[in-house]
Amino acid sequence: MPERKKIYFISDAHLGLYPAEKSAEREKLLLSWLNGIRQDASELYLLGDIFDFWHEYRHVVPRGYTRLLGKLAELSDGGIRLHYFTGNHDIWITDYLPSEIGMTLYRHHVFREIDGYRFYIGHGDGLGSGETGYRLMKAAFTNKALQWIFARLHPDTAMAFGKWWSRKSRYSKGVTAEPYRGDDNEKQVLFARQFLVREPVDFFIFGHRHIPFDVRVGQNCRVVNLGDWISHFTYAVWDGKELQLHSAVRDKESTILRK
């Protein structure tokens, strides 16, 4: 058996995204990929929006995702450490994944020192200035009073809202993410530049943008966006010495931007 030393990173699968049959196909591909990494993975980081909509009650969790949740539980039981960062579509994850599967849950970006390198890891949303509308929406979704009110809804009503929200998404209509905006306009790159003035970092790893890119900032730092599992099927892997961005679907590799 290969030595378990690799660390994998994925984000933005948006399982449950309308239409359902497309989501089911992507879930099967994700399960196949998870089966492939279990032999050499020591850790798996899921950087948010794995689910297109998630809301759990104290005694009720969303219907669906049975195969994925079972596979993640199997990986956890097999000794692979699982880390889950909430994104903007799965803010309402509470204690189900930690208690039932054994994941460590994060609601903010975090530092990790891995093999002597400094990683700054998170979903990648809300960085820097601007996006006032988005910030207001996220503030509402994370407001404890509004969360309490929403939790009073019957689960059928809450899930109907989730499906309506999914249908509104541009990704449900086949619209891809905006192309890379350039080093001087890409918020995650600009954030990294500013952050490096205060703190040394070797790797920033983000999701959220739905486009895979690997951009050098300064002499020794890289900003890696994981892309998505809607159209790119990309992920990153750390082998103890190098961080590489790959595609699970070979013919998509040319979509990865490396600079």
Coordinates of C-alpha atoms in Angstrom, one line a residue:
M1 CA 0.0 0.0 0.0
P2 CA 1.4 3.5 -0.9
E3 CA 2.5 5.6 2.1
R4 CA -0.3 8.0 3.1
K5 CA 1.3 11.4 3.0
K6 CA -0.5 13.4 0.3
I7 CA -3.0 16.2 1.2
Y8 CA -5.8 16.9 -1.2
F9 CA -7.9 20.1 -1.7
I10 CA -11.2 20.5 -3.5
S11 CA -14.0 23.0 -3.6
D12 CA -17.2 24.1 -5.2
A13 CA -18.9 20.8 -6.3
H14 CA -22.3 22.4 -5.7
L15 CA -24.0 19.1 -5.4
G16 CA -27.8 19.5 -5.6
L17 CA -27.4 22.2 -8.2
Y18 CA -30.3 22.2 -10.7
P19 CA -30.8 20.1 -12.8
A20 CA -30.7 17.0 -10.5
E21 CA -29.5 14.5 -13.1
K22 CA -26.4 16.6 -13.8
S23 CA -25.7 16.8 -10.1
A24 CA -26.0 13.1 -9.8
E25 CA -23.4 12.6 -12.6
R26 CA -21.0 14.9 -10.9
E27 CA -21.5 13.2 -7.6
K28 CA -20.5 9.9 -9.2
L29 CA -17.4 11.4 -10.6
L30 CA -16.5 12.8 -7.2
L31 CA -17.0 9.5 -5.6
S32 CA -14.7 7.8 -8.1
W33 CA -12.1 10.5 -7.4
L34 CA -12.4 9.9 -3.6
N35 CA -11.9 6.2 -4.1
G36 CA -8.8 7.0 -6.1
I37 CA -7.1 9.1 -3.4
R38 CA -7.9 7.0 -0.3
Q39 CA -4.8 4.9 -0.8
D40 CA -2.3 7.7 -0.4
A41 CA -4.2 10.6 1.3
S42 CA -3.5 11.6 4.8
E43 CA -5.8 14.6 4.8
L44 CA -8.6 16.0 2.6
Y45 CA -9.6 19.7 2.7
L46 CA -13.1 20.6 1.3
L47 CA -13.0 24.3 0.8
G48 CA -16.7 25.1 0.8
D49 CA -19.8 24.9 -1.5
I50 CA -19.5 21.2 -1.8
F51 CA -23.3 21.4 -1.5
D52 CA -25.3 24.0 -3.5
F53 CA -27.6 24.4 -0.5
W54 CA -27.5 23.0 3.0
H55 CA -29.6 23.6 6.0
E56 CA -29.8 21.2 8.9
Y57 CA -32.2 21.2 11.8
R58 CA -31.3 19.8 15.2
H59 CA -32.8 16.4 14.3
V60 CA -33.2 16.7 10.5
V61 CA -30.6 16.9 7.7
P62 CA -31.1 17.4 4.0
R63 CA -32.3 14.5 1.9
G64 CA -29.7 13.3 -0.6
Y65 CA -25.9 13.0 -0.8
T66 CA -26.1 9.5 0.8
R67 CA -23.3 8.1 -1.3
L68 CA -21.0 11.0 -0.8
L69 CA -21.6 11.2 3.0
G70 CA -21.1 7.5 3.3
K71 CA -17.8 7.7 1.3
L72 CA -16.6 10.6 3.5
A73 CA -17.4 8.6 6.6
E74 CA -15.5 5.7 5.2
L75 CA -12.4 7.9 4.6
S76 CA -12.7 9.3 8.1
D77 CA -13.0 5.9 9.6
G78 CA -10.0 4.8 7.6
G79 CA -7.8 7.4 9.2
I80 CA -7.9 10.2 6.7
R81 CA -8.4 13.6 8.4
L82 CA -11.2 15.6 6.9
H83 CA -11.5 19.4 7.0
Y84 CA -14.6 21.3 5.9
F85 CA -14.7 25.1 5.3
T86 CA -18.1 26.6 4.9
G87 CA -18.7 28.6 1.8
N88 CA -21.4 31.0 0.8
H89 CA -23.8 28.2 -0.2
D90 CA -23.4 25.9 2.8
I91 CA -23.1 28.4 5.6
W92 CA -25.7 26.6 7.6
I93 CA -23.7 23.5 8.3
T94 CA -23.6 23.0 12.1
D95 CA -22.7 19.9 13.9
Y96 CA -23.9 17.1 11.6
L97 CA -20.7 16.6 9.6
P98 CA -18.4 16.9 12.6
S99 CA -20.4 14.6 14.8
E100 CA -21.5 12.0 12.3
I101 CA -18.5 11.9 10.0
G102 CA -15.7 13.2 12.1
M103 CA -14.8 16.3 10.1
T104 CA -13.2 19.4 11.5
L105 CA -15.4 22.4 10.6
Y106 CA -14.1 25.9 9.9
R107 CA -16.0 29.1 9.3
H108 CA -13.0 31.3 8.6
H109 CA -9.8 31.2 6.7
V110 CA -6.9 29.6 8.7
F111 CA -3.2 29.2 8.8
R112 CA -1.7 25.8 8.6
E113 CA 2.0 24.9 8.7
I114 CA 2.6 21.8 6.6
D115 CA 6.0 20.2 6.2
G116 CA 7.6 23.5 7.1
Y117 CA 5.5 25.6 4.7
R118 CA 2.9 28.2 5.6
F119 CA -0.5 27.7 4.0
Y120 CA -3.4 30.1 4.2
I121 CA -6.6 28.2 3.5
G122 CA -10.3 29.0 3.1
H123 CA -13.2 29.3 0.7
G124 CA -11.9 32.6 -0.7
D125 CA -15.0 34.7 -0.6
G126 CA -15.3 38.2 0.9
L127 CA -11.6 39.1 0.5
G128 CA -10.6 42.7 0.2
S129 CA -12.9 45.6 -0.4
G130 CA -16.0 45.9 -2.6
E131 CA -18.8 43.5 -3.3
T132 CA -21.2 45.3 -0.9
G133 CA -24.2 43.4 -2.0
Y134 CA -22.5 40.1 -1.5
R135 CA -21.3 41.1 2.0
L136 CA -24.8 42.2 3.0
M137 CA -26.3 38.9 1.9
K138 CA -23.7 36.9 3.8
A139 CA -24.2 39.0 6.9
A140 CA -27.9 38.2 6.7
F141 CA -27.3 34.5 6.3
T142 CA -24.9 34.4 9.2
N143 CA -27.1 36.5 11.5
K144 CA -28.1 34.4 14.5
A145 CA -31.6 35.9 14.8
L146 CA -32.3 35.3 11.1
Q147 CA -30.9 31.8 11.3
W148 CA -33.3 31.1 14.3
I149 CA -36.3 32.4 12.3
F150 CA -35.4 30.3 9.2
A151 CA -35.0 27.2 11.4
R152 CA -38.6 27.6 12.5
L153 CA -39.7 26.9 8.9
H154 CA -40.9 23.4 8.2
P155 CA -38.1 21.4 6.5
D156 CA -40.2 21.0 3.3
T157 CA -40.4 24.8 3.1
A158 CA -36.7 25.3 3.7
M159 CA -35.7 22.8 1.1
A160 CA -38.1 24.3 -1.4
F161 CA -36.3 27.6 -0.8
G162 CA -33.0 25.8 -1.4
K163 CA -34.2 24.3 -4.8
W164 CA -35.5 27.7 -5.8
W165 CA -32.2 29.3 -4.9
S166 CA -30.4 26.6 -7.0
R167 CA -32.5 27.3 -10.0
K168 CA -31.6 31.0 -9.8
S169 CA -27.9 30.2 -10.0
R170 CA -26.2 31.1 -13.2
Y171 CA -24.3 27.8 -13.0
S172 CA -27.6 25.9 -13.2
K173 CA -28.1 27.6 -16.6
G174 CA -24.8 26.5 -17.9
V175 CA -23.1 29.9 -17.5
T176 CA -19.4 29.5 -16.6
A177 CA -17.5 31.7 -14.2
E178 CA -16.0 35.0 -15.4
P179 CA -12.6 34.4 -16.9
Y180 CA -9.4 35.3 -15.0
R181 CA -9.5 39.1 -14.5
G182 CA -5.7 39.7 -14.5
D183 CA -3.2 39.9 -11.7
D184 CA -4.2 43.5 -10.9
N185 CA -7.9 42.8 -10.8
E186 CA -8.3 39.4 -9.3
K187 CA -9.4 39.9 -5.7
Q188 CA -7.7 36.8 -4.3
V189 CA -4.4 37.8 -5.9
L190 CA -4.7 41.4 -4.6
F191 CA -5.6 40.1 -1.2
A192 CA -2.5 37.9 -1.1
R193 CA -0.2 40.8 -2.1
Q194 CA -1.6 42.9 0.7
F195 CA -1.5 40.1 3.2
L196 CA 2.2 39.3 2.5
V197 CA 3.2 42.7 3.7
R198 CA 2.1 41.6 7.2
E199 CA 2.6 37.9 7.2
P200 CA 4.8 35.4 5.3
V201 CA 2.8 32.8 3.4
D202 CA 4.0 30.2 0.9
F203 CA 0.6 29.1 -0.4
F204 CA -2.8 30.7 -0.5
I205 CA -5.4 28.1 -1.3
F206 CA -8.9 29.2 -2.2
G207 CA -12.1 28.2 -3.9
H208 CA -15.2 30.3 -4.7
R209 CA -14.1 31.7 -8.1
H210 CA -14.9 28.5 -10.1
I211 CA -11.8 29.0 -12.3
P212 CA -8.6 27.0 -11.6
F213 CA -5.5 29.2 -11.5
D214 CA -2.0 29.0 -10.0
V215 CA -0.4 32.5 -9.8
R216 CA 2.9 33.4 -8.4
V217 CA 2.9 36.4 -6.0
G218 CA 6.3 37.8 -5.2
Q219 CA 9.3 35.4 -5.3
N220 CA 8.2 32.5 -3.2
C221 CA 4.4 32.6 -2.8
R222 CA 1.6 31.2 -4.9
V223 CA -2.1 31.8 -5.0
V224 CA -4.0 28.6 -6.0
N225 CA -7.7 28.6 -6.8
L226 CA -9.1 25.1 -6.9
G227 CA -11.7 25.8 -9.7
D228 CA -14.9 23.7 -9.4
W229 CA -16.5 20.4 -10.0
I230 CA -19.1 21.8 -12.3
S231 CA -17.1 22.3 -15.5
H232 CA -13.4 22.0 -14.6
F233 CA -13.3 19.1 -12.1
T234 CA -10.0 20.4 -10.6
Y235 CA -8.2 19.8 -7.4
A236 CA -4.8 20.4 -5.7
V237 CA -2.5 17.9 -4.1
W238 CA 0.5 18.5 -1.8
D239 CA 3.0 15.6 -1.7
G240 CA 5.2 16.9 1.0
K241 CA 7.4 19.0 -1.3
E242 CA 5.2 20.4 -4.1
L243 CA 1.7 21.7 -4.6
Q244 CA 0.2 20.8 -7.9
L245 CA -3.2 21.7 -9.5
H246 CA -4.7 18.9 -11.6
S247 CA -8.0 17.9 -13.3
A248 CA -9.9 14.8 -12.6
V249 CA -11.0 14.9 -16.3
R250 CA -8.0 14.7 -18.5
D251 CA -9.3 16.8 -21.4
K252 CA -10.0 19.7 -19.0
E253 CA -6.3 20.2 -18.1
S254 CA -5.8 23.0 -20.6
T255 CA -8.3 25.1 -18.7
I256 CA -5.8 25.5 -15.7
L257 CA -4.1 28.9 -15.7
R258 CA -0.5 28.8 -14.4
K259 CA 1.5 32.0 -14.2

